PDB file of C-alpha atoms in Angstrom:
ATOM      1  CA  UNK Y  14       0.000   0.000   0.000  1.00  0.00           C
ATOM      2  CA  UNK Y  15       1.374   3.439  -0.947  1.00  0.00           C
ATOM      3  CA  UNK Y  16       1.959   6.106   1.649  1.00  0.00           C
ATOM      4  CA  UNK Y  17      -0.988   8.160   0.358  1.00  0.00           C
ATOM      5  CA  UNK Y  18      -3.381   5.179   0.488  1.00  0.00           C
ATOM      6  CA  UNK Y  19      -2.234   4.320   4.019  1.00  0.00           C
ATOM      7  CA  UNK Y  20      -2.826   7.905   5.083  1.00  0.00           C
ATOM      8  CA  UNK Y  21      -6.344   7.908   3.577  1.00  0.00           C
ATOM      9  CA  UNK Y  22      -7.187   4.590   5.262  1.00  0.00           C
ATOM     10  CA  UNK Y  23      -6.012   5.903   8.627  1.00  0.00           C
ATOM     11  CA  UNK Y  24      -8.025   9.081   8.131  1.00  0.00           C
ATOM     12  CA  UNK Y  25     -11.182   7.081   7.345  1.00  0.00           C
ATOM     13  CA  UNK Y  26     -10.618   4.871  10.386  1.00  0.00           C
ATOM     14  CA  UNK Y  27     -10.264   7.947  12.599  1.00  0.00           C
ATOM     15  CA  UNK Y  28     -13.480   9.473  11.203  1.00  0.00           C
ATOM     16  CA  UNK Y  29     -15.396   6.235  11.792  1.00  0.00           C
ATOM     17  CA  UNK Y  30     -14.144   6.084  15.391  1.00  0.00           C
ATOM     18  CA  UNK Y  31     -15.353   9.651  16.017  1.00  0.00           C
ATOM     19  CA  UNK Y  32     -18.735   8.779  14.571  1.00  0.00           C
ATOM     20  CA  UNK Y  33     -19.062   5.697  16.774  1.00  0.00           C
ATOM     21  CA  UNK Y  34     -18.159   7.823  19.792  1.00  0.00           C
ATOM     22  CA  UNK Y  35     -20.903  10.274  18.831  1.00  0.00           C
ATOM     23  CA  UNK Y  36     -18.511  13.142  18.214  1.00  0.00           C
ATOM     24  CA  UNK Y  37     -19.530  13.683  14.578  1.00  0.00           C
ATOM     25  CA  UNK Y  38     -23.163  12.538  14.850  1.00  0.00           C
ATOM     26  CA  UNK Y  39     -25.849  14.834  13.511  1.00  0.00           C
ATOM     27  CA  UNK Y  40     -28.232  16.578  15.888  1.00  0.00           C
ATOM     28  CA  UNK Y  41     -31.014  14.148  14.872  1.00  0.00           C
ATOM     29  CA  UNK Y  42     -28.815  11.090  15.476  1.00  0.00           C
ATOM     30  CA  UNK Y  43     -27.872  12.362  18.945  1.00  0.00           C
ATOM     31  CA  UNK Y  44     -31.519  13.018  19.820  1.00  0.00           C
ATOM     32  CA  UNK Y  45     -32.581   9.601  18.514  1.00  0.00           C
ATOM     33  CA  UNK Y  46     -29.892   7.876  20.578  1.00  0.00           C
ATOM     34  CA  UNK Y  47     -30.830   9.833  23.707  1.00  0.00           C
ATOM     35  CA  UNK Y  48     -34.569   9.150  23.206  1.00  0.00           C
ATOM     36  CA  UNK Y  49     -33.918   5.432  22.703  1.00  0.00           C
ATOM     37  CA  UNK Y  50     -31.885   5.294  25.899  1.00  0.00           C
ATOM     38  CA  UNK Y  51     -34.728   6.978  27.806  1.00  0.00           C
ATOM     39  CA  UNK Y  52     -37.267   4.527  26.405  1.00  0.00           C
ATOM     40  CA  UNK Y  53     -39.086   7.002  24.231  1.00  0.00           C
ATOM     41  CA  UNK Y  54     -41.069   5.672  21.309  1.00  0.00           C
ATOM     42  CA  UNK Y  55     -42.456   2.612  23.129  1.00  0.00           C
ATOM     43  CA  UNK Y  56     -45.984   4.056  23.070  1.00  0.00           C
ATOM     44  CA  UNK Y  57     -45.861   4.248  19.287  1.00  0.00           C
ATOM     45  CA  UNK Y  58     -44.403   0.747  19.073  1.00  0.00           C
ATOM     46  CA  UNK Y  59     -47.092  -0.934  21.143  1.00  0.00           C
ATOM     47  CA  UNK Y  60     -50.106   1.211  20.308  1.00  0.00           C
ATOM     48  CA  UNK Y  61     -53.053  -0.430  18.568  1.00  0.00           C
ATOM     49  CA  UNK Y  62     -52.664  -0.457  14.790  1.00  0.00           C
ATOM     50  CA  UNK Y  63     -55.623   1.012  12.901  1.00  0.00           C
ATOM     51  CA  UNK Y  64     -56.793  -0.312   9.588  1.00  0.00           C
ATOM     52  CA  UNK Y  65     -56.471   1.879   6.498  1.00  0.00           C
ATOM     53  CA  UNK Y  66     -60.179   2.711   6.595  1.00  0.00           C
ATOM     54  CA  UNK Y  67     -60.021   3.537  10.314  1.00  0.00           C
ATOM     55  CA  UNK Y  68     -56.964   5.726   9.726  1.00  0.00           C
ATOM     56  CA  UNK Y  69     -58.807   7.547   6.948  1.00  0.00           C
ATOM     57  CA  UNK Y  70     -61.906   8.029   9.117  1.00  0.00           C
ATOM     58  CA  UNK Y  71     -59.773   9.275  12.023  1.00  0.00           C
ATOM     59  CA  UNK Y  72     -57.965  11.708   9.692  1.00  0.00           C
ATOM     60  CA  UNK Y  73     -61.273  13.032   8.356  1.00  0.00           C
ATOM     61  CA  UNK Y  74     -62.621  13.385  11.898  1.00  0.00           C
ATOM     62  CA  UNK Y  75     -59.577  15.407  13.009  1.00  0.00           C
ATOM     63  CA  UNK Y  76     -59.838  17.508   9.864  1.00  0.00           C
ATOM     64  CA  UNK Y  77     -63.496  18.261  10.591  1.00  0.00           C
ATOM     65  CA  UNK Y  78     -62.679  19.129  14.212  1.00  0.00           C
ATOM     66  CA  UNK Y  79     -59.911  21.490  13.119  1.00  0.00           C
ATOM     67  CA  UNK Y  80     -62.278  23.158  10.659  1.00  0.00           C
ATOM     68  CA  UNK Y  81     -64.922  23.529  13.351  1.00  0.00           C
ATOM     69  CA  UNK Y  82     -62.346  25.216  15.634  1.00  0.00           C
ATOM     70  CA  UNK Y  83     -61.340  27.629  12.859  1.00  0.00           C
ATOM     71  CA  UNK Y  84     -64.983  28.464  12.208  1.00  0.00           C
ATOM     72  CA  UNK Y  85     -65.519  29.053  15.920  1.00  0.00           C
ATOM     73  CA  UNK Y  86     -62.580  31.483  16.009  1.00  0.00           C
ATOM     74  CA  UNK Y  87     -63.975  33.344  13.004  1.00  0.00           C
ATOM     75  CA  UNK Y  88     -67.359  33.590  14.696  1.00  0.00           C
ATOM     76  CA  UNK Y  89     -65.696  34.911  17.857  1.00  0.00           C
ATOM     77  CA  UNK Y  90     -63.996  37.626  15.798  1.00  0.00           C
ATOM     78  CA  UNK Y  91     -67.325  38.754  14.381  1.00  0.00           C
ATOM     79  CA  UNK Y  92     -67.093  36.869  11.099  1.00  0.00           C
ATOM     80  CA  UNK Y  93     -70.291  34.812  11.070  1.00  0.00           C
ATOM     81  CA  UNK Y  94     -70.430  31.669   8.958  1.00  0.00           C
ATOM     82  CA  UNK Y  95     -73.094  31.088   6.402  1.00  0.00           C
ATOM     83  CA  UNK Y  96     -75.853  28.767   7.654  1.00  0.00           C
ATOM     84  CA  UNK Y  97     -75.207  26.399   4.770  1.00  0.00           C
ATOM     85  CA  UNK Y  98     -71.497  26.062   5.524  1.00  0.00           C
ATOM     86  CA  UNK Y  99     -72.066  25.580   9.246  1.00  0.00           C
ATOM     87  CA  UNK Y 100     -74.736  22.936   8.619  1.00  0.00           C
ATOM     88  CA  UNK Y 101     -72.451  21.059   6.183  1.00  0.00           C
ATOM     89  CA  UNK Y 102     -69.666  20.958   8.777  1.00  0.00           C
ATOM     90  CA  UNK Y 103     -71.985  19.638  11.477  1.00  0.00           C
ATOM     91  CA  UNK Y 104     -73.442  16.989   9.165  1.00  0.00           C
ATOM     92  CA  UNK Y 105     -69.984  15.829   8.080  1.00  0.00           C
ATOM     93  CA  UNK Y 106     -68.791  15.554  11.683  1.00  0.00           C
ATOM     94  CA  UNK Y 107     -71.942  13.640  12.634  1.00  0.00           C
ATOM     95  CA  UNK Y 108     -71.403  11.192   9.758  1.00  0.00           C
ATOM     96  CA  UNK Y 109     -67.802  10.591  10.866  1.00  0.00           C
ATOM     97  CA  UNK Y 110     -68.871   9.894  14.447  1.00  0.00           C
ATOM     98  CA  UNK Y 111     -71.706   7.625  13.291  1.00  0.00           C
ATOM     99  CA  UNK Y 112     -69.322   5.597  11.116  1.00  0.00           C
ATOM    100  CA  UNK Y 113     -66.882   5.151  14.006  1.00  0.00           C
ATOM    101  CA  UNK Y 114     -69.705   4.186  16.395  1.00  0.00           C
ATOM    102  CA  UNK Y 115     -71.051   1.593  13.936  1.00  0.00           C
ATOM    103  CA  UNK Y 116     -67.666  -0.125  13.809  1.00  0.00           C
ATOM    104  CA  UNK Y 117     -67.555  -0.430  17.582  1.00  0.00           C
ATOM    105  CA  UNK Y 118     -70.538  -2.837  17.427  1.00  0.00           C
ATOM    106  CA  UNK Y 119     -69.255  -4.551  14.285  1.00  0.00           C
ATOM    107  CA  UNK Y 120     -68.831  -8.319  14.486  1.00  0.00           C
ATOM    108  CA  UNK Y 121     -65.442  -9.874  13.806  1.00  0.00           C
ATOM    109  CA  UNK Y 122     -66.890 -11.631  10.747  1.00  0.00           C
ATOM    110  CA  UNK Y 123     -68.062  -8.287   9.319  1.00  0.00           C
ATOM    111  CA  UNK Y 124     -64.671  -6.729  10.036  1.00  0.00           C
ATOM    112  CA  UNK Y 125     -62.887  -9.548   8.179  1.00  0.00           C
ATOM    113  CA  UNK Y 126     -65.172  -9.086   5.186  1.00  0.00           C
ATOM    114  CA  UNK Y 127     -64.681  -5.300   5.149  1.00  0.00           C
ATOM    115  CA  UNK Y 128     -60.964  -5.053   5.877  1.00  0.00           C
ATOM    116  CA  UNK Y 129     -59.421  -8.335   4.753  1.00  0.00           C
ATOM    117  CA  UNK Y 130     -61.989  -9.425   2.133  1.00  0.00           C
ATOM    118  CA  UNK Y 131     -62.457 -12.843   3.739  1.00  0.00           C
ATOM    119  CA  UNK Y 132     -65.931 -14.126   2.839  1.00  0.00           C
ATOM    120  CA  UNK Y 133     -67.568 -17.398   3.910  1.00  0.00           C
ATOM    121  CA  UNK Y 134     -70.713 -18.913   2.398  1.00  0.00           C
ATOM    122  CA  UNK Y 135     -72.481 -22.165   3.287  1.00  0.00           C
ATOM    123  CA  UNK Y 136     -75.661 -24.151   2.771  1.00  0.00           C
ATOM    124  CA  UNK Y 137     -78.724 -23.324   4.849  1.00  0.00           C
ATOM    125  CA  UNK Y 138     -78.545 -25.036   8.215  1.00  0.00           C
ATOM    126  CA  UNK Y 139     -81.124 -26.697  10.412  1.00  0.00           C
ATOM    127  CA  UNK Y 140     -81.742 -25.084  13.768  1.00  0.00           C
ATOM    128  CA  UNK Y 141     -79.012 -26.276  16.127  1.00  0.00           C
ATOM    129  CA  UNK Y 142     -79.508 -27.420  19.690  1.00  0.00           C
ATOM    130  CA  UNK Y 143     -78.850 -24.658  22.209  1.00  0.00           C
ATOM    131  CA  UNK Y 144     -76.181 -26.744  23.964  1.00  0.00           C
ATOM    132  CA  UNK Y 145     -74.583 -28.431  20.969  1.00  0.00           C
ATOM    133  CA  UNK Y 146     -70.854 -29.132  21.260  1.00  0.00           C
ATOM    134  CA  UNK Y 147     -70.282 -30.390  17.709  1.00  0.00           C
ATOM    135  CA  UNK Y 148     -69.840 -28.181  14.644  1.00  0.00           C
ATOM    136  CA  UNK Y 149     -71.199 -29.336  11.305  1.00  0.00           C
ATOM    137  CA  UNK Y 150     -71.628 -27.075   8.279  1.00  0.00           C
ATOM    138  CA  UNK Y 151     -72.326 -28.199   4.697  1.00  0.00           C
ATOM    139  CA  UNK Y 152     -71.112 -26.750   1.390  1.00  0.00           C
ATOM    140  CA  UNK Y 153     -68.644 -24.271   2.867  1.00  0.00           C
ATOM    141  CA  UNK Y 154     -66.812 -21.885   0.538  1.00  0.00           C
ATOM    142  CA  UNK Y 155     -64.240 -19.453   1.924  1.00  0.00           C
ATOM    143  CA  UNK Y 156     -62.730 -16.840  -0.361  1.00  0.00           C
ATOM    144  CA  UNK Y 157     -59.907 -14.359   0.035  1.00  0.00           C
ATOM    145  CA  UNK Y 158     -60.029 -11.291  -2.227  1.00  0.00           C
ATOM    146  CA  UNK Y 159     -62.370 -13.208  -4.535  1.00  0.00           C
ATOM    147  CA  UNK Y 160     -60.215 -16.352  -4.813  1.00  0.00           C
ATOM    148  CA  UNK Y 161     -61.743 -19.500  -3.318  1.00  0.00           C
ATOM    149  CA  UNK Y 162     -59.526 -21.217  -0.752  1.00  0.00           C
ATOM    150  CA  UNK Y 163     -62.013 -24.054  -0.202  1.00  0.00           C
ATOM    151  CA  UNK Y 164     -65.162 -24.631  -2.223  1.00  0.00           C
ATOM    152  CA  UNK Y 165     -68.361 -26.584  -1.472  1.00  0.00           C
ATOM    153  CA  UNK Y 166     -66.634 -28.408   1.384  1.00  0.00           C
ATOM    154  CA  UNK Y 167     -68.331 -30.068   4.355  1.00  0.00           C
ATOM    155  CA  UNK Y 168     -66.845 -28.832   7.616  1.00  0.00           C
ATOM    156  CA  UNK Y 169     -67.207 -30.834  10.842  1.00  0.00           C
ATOM    157  CA  UNK Y 170     -65.560 -30.741  14.258  1.00  0.00           C
ATOM    158  CA  UNK Y 171     -66.685 -33.282  16.857  1.00  0.00           C
ATOM    159  CA  UNK Y 172     -66.319 -32.539  20.561  1.00  0.00           C
ATOM    160  CA  UNK Y 173     -63.371 -34.239  22.250  1.00  0.00           C
ATOM    161  CA  UNK Y 174     -61.326 -34.758  19.075  1.00  0.00           C
ATOM    162  CA  UNK Y 175     -58.143 -33.054  17.910  1.00  0.00           C
ATOM    163  CA  UNK Y 176     -57.626 -32.029  14.309  1.00  0.00           C
ATOM    164  CA  UNK Y 177     -54.593 -31.020  12.292  1.00  0.00           C
ATOM    165  CA  UNK Y 178     -54.812 -28.683   9.302  1.00  0.00           C
ATOM    166  CA  UNK Y 179     -52.144 -29.603   6.734  1.00  0.00           C
ATOM    167  CA  UNK Y 180     -51.270 -27.782   3.513  1.00  0.00           C
ATOM    168  CA  UNK Y 181     -48.412 -26.069   1.660  1.00  0.00           C
ATOM    169  CA  UNK Y 182     -47.264 -22.575   2.581  1.00  0.00           C
ATOM    170  CA  UNK Y 183     -49.483 -19.884   1.125  1.00  0.00           C
ATOM    171  CA  UNK Y 184     -52.467 -22.189   0.582  1.00  0.00           C
ATOM    172  CA  UNK Y 185     -54.670 -20.178   2.962  1.00  0.00           C
ATOM    173  CA  UNK Y 186     -54.619 -22.230   6.170  1.00  0.00           C
ATOM    174  CA  UNK Y 187     -54.308 -19.177   8.434  1.00  0.00           C
ATOM    175  CA  UNK Y 188     -57.034 -17.330   6.524  1.00  0.00           C
ATOM    176  CA  UNK Y 189     -59.453 -20.239   6.932  1.00  0.00           C
ATOM    177  CA  UNK Y 190     -58.647 -20.413  10.651  1.00  0.00           C
ATOM    178  CA  UNK Y 191     -59.381 -16.692  10.946  1.00  0.00           C
ATOM    179  CA  UNK Y 192     -62.774 -17.247   9.362  1.00  0.00           C
ATOM    180  CA  UNK Y 193     -63.554 -20.094  11.782  1.00  0.00           C
ATOM    181  CA  UNK Y 194     -62.436 -18.101  14.829  1.00  0.00           C
ATOM    182  CA  UNK Y 195     -64.468 -15.070  13.699  1.00  0.00           C
ATOM    183  CA  UNK Y 196     -67.589 -17.285  13.464  1.00  0.00           C
ATOM    184  CA  UNK Y 197     -68.016 -16.627   9.768  1.00  0.00           C
ATOM    185  CA  UNK Y 198     -69.598 -20.099   9.852  1.00  0.00           C
ATOM    186  CA  UNK Y 199     -72.741 -20.917  11.887  1.00  0.00           C
ATOM    187  CA  UNK Y 200     -71.088 -22.144  15.093  1.00  0.00           C
ATOM    188  CA  UNK Y 201     -73.454 -22.732  18.060  1.00  0.00           C
ATOM    189  CA  UNK Y 202     -73.331 -19.953  20.649  1.00  0.00           C
ATOM    190  CA  UNK Y 203     -72.812 -22.588  23.340  1.00  0.00           C
ATOM    191  CA  UNK Y 204     -69.335 -23.260  21.897  1.00  0.00           C
ATOM    192  CA  UNK Y 205     -66.787 -20.724  23.100  1.00  0.00           C
ATOM    193  CA  UNK Y 206     -63.753 -20.263  20.843  1.00  0.00           C
ATOM    194  CA  UNK Y 207     -60.209 -19.167  21.572  1.00  0.00           C
ATOM    195  CA  UNK Y 208     -57.966 -18.321  18.615  1.00  0.00           C
ATOM    196  CA  UNK Y 209     -54.218 -18.345  19.222  1.00  0.00           C
ATOM    197  CA  UNK Y 210     -52.303 -16.984  16.235  1.00  0.00           C
ATOM    198  CA  UNK Y 211     -49.545 -14.895  17.803  1.00  0.00           C
ATOM    199  CA  UNK Y 212     -47.609 -14.301  20.983  1.00  0.00           C
ATOM    200  CA  UNK Y 213     -48.949 -12.152  23.813  1.00  0.00           C
ATOM    201  CA  UNK Y 214     -48.103  -8.468  23.154  1.00  0.00           C
ATOM    202  CA  UNK Y 215     -45.160  -6.779  24.874  1.00  0.00           C
ATOM    203  CA  UNK Y 216     -46.769  -4.655  27.611  1.00  0.00           C
ATOM    204  CA  UNK Y 217     -46.249  -3.645  31.243  1.00  0.00           C
ATOM    205  CA  UNK Y 218     -48.668  -6.380  32.341  1.00  0.00           C
ATOM    206  CA  UNK Y 219     -46.951  -9.074  34.454  1.00  0.00           C
ATOM    207  CA  UNK Y 220     -47.018 -12.552  32.932  1.00  0.00           C
ATOM    208  CA  UNK Y 221     -49.192 -13.900  35.753  1.00  0.00           C
ATOM    209  CA  UNK Y 222     -51.791 -11.139  35.377  1.00  0.00           C
ATOM    210  CA  UNK Y 223     -51.838 -11.635  31.597  1.00  0.00           C
ATOM    211  CA  UNK Y 224     -52.937 -15.235  32.113  1.00  0.00           C
ATOM    212  CA  UNK Y 225     -55.735 -14.856  34.658  1.00  0.00           C
ATOM    213  CA  UNK Y 226     -57.206 -11.613  33.334  1.00  0.00           C
ATOM    214  CA  UNK Y 227     -60.646 -12.914  32.350  1.00  0.00           C
ATOM    215  CA  UNK Y 228     -62.793  -9.968  33.368  1.00  0.00           C
ATOM    216  CA  UNK Y 229     -64.161  -9.526  29.849  1.00  0.00           C
ATOM    217  CA  UNK Y 230     -65.402 -13.108  29.643  1.00  0.00           C
ATOM    218  CA  UNK Y 231     -66.790 -13.005  33.179  1.00  0.00           C
ATOM    219  CA  UNK Y 232     -68.755  -9.809  32.456  1.00  0.00           C
ATOM    220  CA  UNK Y 233     -70.189 -11.309  29.257  1.00  0.00           C
ATOM    221  CA  UNK Y 234     -71.275 -14.476  31.091  1.00  0.00           C
ATOM    222  CA  UNK Y 235     -72.842 -12.503  33.925  1.00  0.00           C
ATOM    223  CA  UNK Y 236     -74.737 -10.310  31.441  1.00  0.00           C
ATOM    224  CA  UNK Y 237     -76.063 -13.379  29.607  1.00  0.00           C
ATOM    225  CA  UNK Y 238     -77.121 -14.996  32.890  1.00  0.00           C
ATOM    226  CA  UNK Y 239     -79.002 -11.833  33.826  1.00  0.00           C
ATOM    227  CA  UNK Y 240     -80.843 -11.802  30.488  1.00  0.00           C
ATOM    228  CA  UNK Y 241     -81.825 -15.459  30.903  1.00  0.00           C
ATOM    229  CA  UNK Y 242     -83.164 -14.803  34.412  1.00  0.00           C
ATOM    230  CA  UNK Y 243     -85.288 -11.952  33.049  1.00  0.00           C
ATOM    231  CA  UNK Y 244     -86.562 -14.156  30.201  1.00  0.00           C
ATOM    232  CA  UNK Y 245     -87.558 -17.055  32.479  1.00  0.00           C
ATOM    233  CA  UNK Y 246     -90.647 -15.226  33.761  1.00  0.00           C
ATOM    234  CA  UNK Y 247     -92.251 -14.989  30.308  1.00  0.00           C
ATOM    235  CA  UNK Y 248     -91.088 -18.374  28.951  1.00  0.00           C
ATOM    236  CA  UNK Y 249     -93.285 -21.453  28.587  1.00  0.00           C
ATOM    237  CA  UNK Y 250     -92.409 -24.780  30.215  1.00  0.00           C
ATOM    238  CA  UNK Y 251     -90.298 -26.091  27.328  1.00  0.00           C
ATOM    239  CA  UNK Y 252     -88.405 -22.801  26.948  1.00  0.00           C
ATOM    240  CA  UNK Y 253     -87.827 -22.638  30.704  1.00  0.00           C
ATOM    241  CA  UNK Y 254     -86.174 -26.052  30.630  1.00  0.00           C
ATOM    242  CA  UNK Y 255     -83.771 -24.966  27.877  1.00  0.00           C
ATOM    243  CA  UNK Y 256     -83.046 -21.649  29.598  1.00  0.00           C
ATOM    244  CA  UNK Y 257     -82.363 -23.380  32.923  1.00  0.00           C
ATOM    245  CA  UNK Y 258     -79.914 -25.752  31.227  1.00  0.00           C
ATOM    246  CA  UNK Y 259     -78.060 -22.814  29.681  1.00  0.00           C
ATOM    247  CA  UNK Y 260     -78.129 -20.969  33.010  1.00  0.00           C
ATOM    248  CA  UNK Y 261     -76.582 -23.951  34.768  1.00  0.00           C
ATOM    249  CA  UNK Y 262     -73.795 -24.104  32.167  1.00  0.00           C
ATOM    250  CA  UNK Y 263     -73.138 -20.377  32.645  1.00  0.00           C
ATOM    251  CA  UNK Y 264     -72.885 -20.708  36.425  1.00  0.00           C
ATOM    252  CA  UNK Y 265     -70.497 -23.654  36.068  1.00  0.00           C
ATOM    253  CA  UNK Y 266     -68.288 -21.587  33.775  1.00  0.00           C
ATOM    254  CA  UNK Y 267     -68.382 -18.653  36.203  1.00  0.00           C
ATOM    255  CA  UNK Y 268     -67.260 -21.001  38.985  1.00  0.00           C
ATOM    256  CA  UNK Y 269     -64.284 -22.021  36.816  1.00  0.00           C
ATOM    257  CA  UNK Y 270     -63.370 -18.352  36.448  1.00  0.00           C
ATOM    258  CA  UNK Y 271     -63.589 -17.725  40.195  1.00  0.00           C
ATOM    259  CA  UNK Y 272     -61.065 -14.999  41.036  1.00  0.00           C
ATOM    260  CA  UNK Y 273     -60.255 -16.676  44.363  1.00  0.00           C
ATOM    261  CA  UNK Y 274     -58.553 -19.593  42.600  1.00  0.00           C
ATOM    262  CA  UNK Y 275     -57.599 -17.875  39.334  1.00  0.00           C
ATOM    263  CA  UNK Y 276     -54.132 -16.748  40.416  1.00  0.00           C
ATOM    264  CA  UNK Y 277     -53.141 -20.166  41.784  1.00  0.00           C
ATOM    265  CA  UNK Y 278     -54.293 -21.951  38.630  1.00  0.00           C
ATOM    266  CA  UNK Y 279     -52.567 -19.434  36.363  1.00  0.00           C
ATOM    267  CA  UNK Y 280     -49.336 -19.739  38.349  1.00  0.00           C
ATOM    268  CA  UNK Y 281     -49.425 -23.544  38.087  1.00  0.00           C
ATOM    269  CA  UNK Y 282     -49.863 -23.380  34.299  1.00  0.00           C
ATOM    270  CA  UNK Y 283     -46.994 -20.909  33.886  1.00  0.00           C
ATOM    271  CA  UNK Y 284     -44.787 -23.065  36.099  1.00  0.00           C
ATOM    272  CA  UNK Y 285     -45.504 -26.029  33.826  1.00  0.00           C
ATOM    273  CA  UNK Y 286     -44.347 -23.922  30.857  1.00  0.00           C
ATOM    274  CA  UNK Y 287     -41.019 -23.055  32.504  1.00  0.00           C
ATOM    275  CA  UNK Y 288     -41.758 -19.759  34.311  1.00  0.00           C
ATOM    276  CA  UNK Y 289     -40.116 -19.323  37.689  1.00  0.00           C
ATOM    277  CA  UNK Y 290     -41.982 -17.351  40.424  1.00  0.00           C
ATOM    278  CA  UNK Y 291     -39.752 -14.350  39.658  1.00  0.00           C
ATOM    279  CA  UNK Y 292     -40.458 -14.538  35.911  1.00  0.00           C
ATOM    280  CA  UNK Y 293     -44.208 -14.697  36.534  1.00  0.00           C
ATOM    281  CA  UNK Y 294     -44.064 -11.219  38.098  1.00  0.00           C
ATOM    282  CA  UNK Y 295     -42.030  -9.687  35.260  1.00  0.00           C
ATOM    283  CA  UNK Y 296     -43.786  -7.535  32.597  1.00  0.00           C
ATOM    284  CA  UNK Y 297     -44.368  -9.283  29.291  1.00  0.00           C
ATOM    285  CA  UNK Y 298     -42.320  -6.639  27.449  1.00  0.00           C
ATOM    286  CA  UNK Y 299     -39.208  -8.008  29.162  1.00  0.00           C
ATOM    287  CA  UNK Y 300     -39.625 -11.387  27.440  1.00  0.00           C
ATOM    288  CA  UNK Y 301     -38.625 -12.533  23.966  1.00  0.00           C
ATOM    289  CA  UNK Y 302     -41.208 -13.598  21.402  1.00  0.00           C
ATOM    290  CA  UNK Y 303     -40.813 -17.241  22.417  1.00  0.00           C
ATOM    291  CA  UNK Y 304     -41.608 -16.606  26.076  1.00  0.00           C
ATOM    292  CA  UNK Y 305     -44.541 -14.365  25.159  1.00  0.00           C
ATOM    293  CA  UNK Y 306     -45.862 -17.197  22.996  1.00  0.00           C
ATOM    294  CA  UNK Y 307     -45.768 -19.351  26.128  1.00  0.00           C
ATOM    295  CA  UNK Y 308     -47.795 -16.685  27.928  1.00  0.00           C
ATOM    296  CA  UNK Y 309     -50.386 -16.865  25.138  1.00  0.00           C
ATOM    297  CA  UNK Y 310     -50.440 -20.667  25.403  1.00  0.00           C
ATOM    298  CA  UNK Y 311     -50.867 -20.422  29.176  1.00  0.00           C
ATOM    299  CA  UNK Y 312     -53.817 -18.079  28.682  1.00  0.00           C
ATOM    300  CA  UNK Y 313     -55.432 -20.543  26.286  1.00  0.00           C
ATOM    301  CA  UNK Y 314     -54.928 -23.412  28.738  1.00  0.00           C
ATOM    302  CA  UNK Y 315     -56.288 -21.293  31.578  1.00  0.00           C
ATOM    303  CA  UNK Y 316     -59.477 -20.339  29.741  1.00  0.00           C
ATOM    304  CA  UNK Y 317     -60.200 -23.972  28.765  1.00  0.00           C
ATOM    305  CA  UNK Y 318     -62.429 -23.079  25.785  1.00  0.00           C
ATOM    306  CA  UNK Y 319     -64.709 -25.638  24.168  1.00  0.00           C
ATOM    307  CA  UNK Y 320     -62.885 -25.120  20.860  1.00  0.00           C
ATOM    308  CA  UNK Y 321     -59.227 -24.091  20.815  1.00  0.00           C
ATOM    309  CA  UNK Y 322     -57.901 -22.969  17.413  1.00  0.00           C
ATOM    310  CA  UNK Y 323     -54.092 -22.867  17.219  1.00  0.00           C
ATOM    311  CA  UNK Y 324     -52.300 -21.317  14.249  1.00  0.00           C
ATOM    312  CA  UNK Y 325     -48.641 -22.403  14.357  1.00  0.00           C
ATOM    313  CA  UNK Y 326     -48.416 -22.263  18.179  1.00  0.00           C
ATOM    314  CA  UNK Y 327     -44.788 -23.458  18.161  1.00  0.00           C
ATOM    315  CA  UNK Y 328     -43.567 -20.316  16.372  1.00  0.00           C
ATOM    316  CA  UNK Y 329     -40.589 -18.757  18.222  1.00  0.00           C
ATOM    317  CA  UNK Y 330     -40.387 -21.711  20.616  1.00  0.00           C
TER     318      UNK Y 330
END
């Protein structure tokens, strides 16, 4: 190597060392490094992701709110708005709020059809028993963006059995499982489903709490039990018998979710999956994807659903 080349190489090495030490970093790079060290940006990382349509609706809503504020300032300065313009703004804002409110009550099956274009059709079904534990649907067709993944297929799951779903990569297995879990098919209401397709999110929630948090399910069961109790007074003898059977099943499930024993059961399940007592108290964001997948598995085992749908549960393990 010539003397000039050696000098240039040494100069480049010196510049790289200064950059690594932060001496020649740009203002933005310094700020980014400092923010990362202070943990900034985690809210954006773990916040709920909105769909494109929801993002658009939220953008329009903010735009309408900003316009309304500008109009209010103009009115305060003695510049009255025309009645037509003011009415149009109010109507537009009301439409935005109505659209957002409608999506709050939207079923998961409707959301899949709207956002992911997953559509399921099937043959007309006979009325199913209120406490059925088997699933049987004829002539099922599930499509994704207009392409049929399965067509005119009989679908049956019998209680107590385990099933494996085998197919090449990209054939639509996960999409079909999504449709099943979203109840795009007529699955009896007596069958509760749990769909495990990814690890538990990285949050501040301790692993133990993440497993036995079942308040949502408990509230839903209690609300259903209350409705059945109200309906019993006006039901005939045959209907009362069916309602009492459902009520008994609800109370049994509520006993299983008893908060007094929930923590002990959750701890035992986590222990079986390799969590030490110390790890059980750590926030889930401190674990790798593999350990958070174990948390998700523990939650599924804790809930003991009638139908457990697992989409590649050994990922990251």
